[in-house]
Amino acid sequence: MTRFRTYHEVSHDTGSHLLEQVVEQGERLKARLDRIGTVVAVASGKGGVGKSAVTANLAALLAQGGLEVGVVDADLNGPSIGRMLGALGARLADEPDGIVPARGAAGVRVISMELLQDEEDAPLRWREPGGHTYLWQSSVEATALREFLGDVAWGDLDVLLVDVPPGTDKIRRLLELVPGLGGTLVVTTPSELSRSVVARSLRLIHEAEVPVVGLVSNMSGYLCPDCGGLHALFPGTAPEELAARFEVPIWGEIPFDPRLGASTDRGMPWVLEDPEGAVADAFRSVARRVREELLGGRRP
Ligand code: ADP
């Protein structure tokens, strides 16, 4: 017959062990981070601005240039980086040193919740005690981010890109885990509707004194397939306004190109598929800034 333990037994046994676990986890995290040249957050104000596509293409380009690159997809509910890097379906080996990240396009090491789900398209379900879905979601996200950083056998990396879901609390949490965050790329679009959210994120990053912040203006124009020219796609100058207001540079302007979306969503970052095109040029400018400003000009 099942005997339920009393509160005292539980808090005594499990409680002390829990503390050890937390300390160990903190030490593991520190040891992992010591082997990573720089950790860079990729953030945005809201979903759908192309943050994941930018992360995947930038990661592939940096890796193709000879850097050791890792990507953490911290978005639990709409993870897409594993797919965009062509790593969907990869088996993750569980080694004594930790989970071995999947290898995606150009050898990028990637960890994402979608690589851990059994069924493709299965939504992640939270148990919902008392209906506190939001609290549960945040705490699960916090735990997952800590584990993705500390319990994954990243090895030696030049750069680890962390795709942070929208929301200032997510950036704050990453800063708690990685106090020495190297920099943040903020992806936005000319028509960014929730400019105030991006502004809040930038203010937070500013307050946290993250040393390097760059803006990436995505979908900043339409690349005409017939004439090759760049036409304005959306009215709006959100990136320019944010850059002026927060005194942050724009590191790149990525054109809207349906081929970028189609190819990247299929698992082949467009910069690898069309390395001579205008989109790859634009990403090369972002990659150059990342190398110069965050990696001390380190070149492969
Ligand atoms: P987010 O991560 O911000 O939610 P995604 O990266 O998932 O957004 O992008 C949303 C969709 O837009 C994806 O299908 C993606 O491939 C596409 N996309 C992103 N940037 C571009 C672009 N510059 N040109 C064309 N399609 C793009």
Coordinates of C-alpha atoms in Angstrom, one line a residue, residues 18 30 54 87 94 117 127 152 179 190 220 268 290 298:
L18 CA 17.6 19.8 -4.3
K30 CA 29.7 28.1 -15.5
V54 CA 17.7 35.7 -39.2
A87 CA 18.3 19.3 -38.1
D94 CA 22.6 11.4 -24.3
Q117 CA 9.5 16.2 -29.1
R127 CA 0.3 20.6 -16.7
V152 CA 24.1 20.4 -23.2
P179 CA 25.8 37.7 -16.7
P190 CA 10.2 48.8 -40.8
S220 CA 13.5 46.1 -45.1
M268 CA 18.3 25.1 -46.0
V290 CA 29.3 40.2 -35.1
R298 CA 38.4 36.8 -35.0

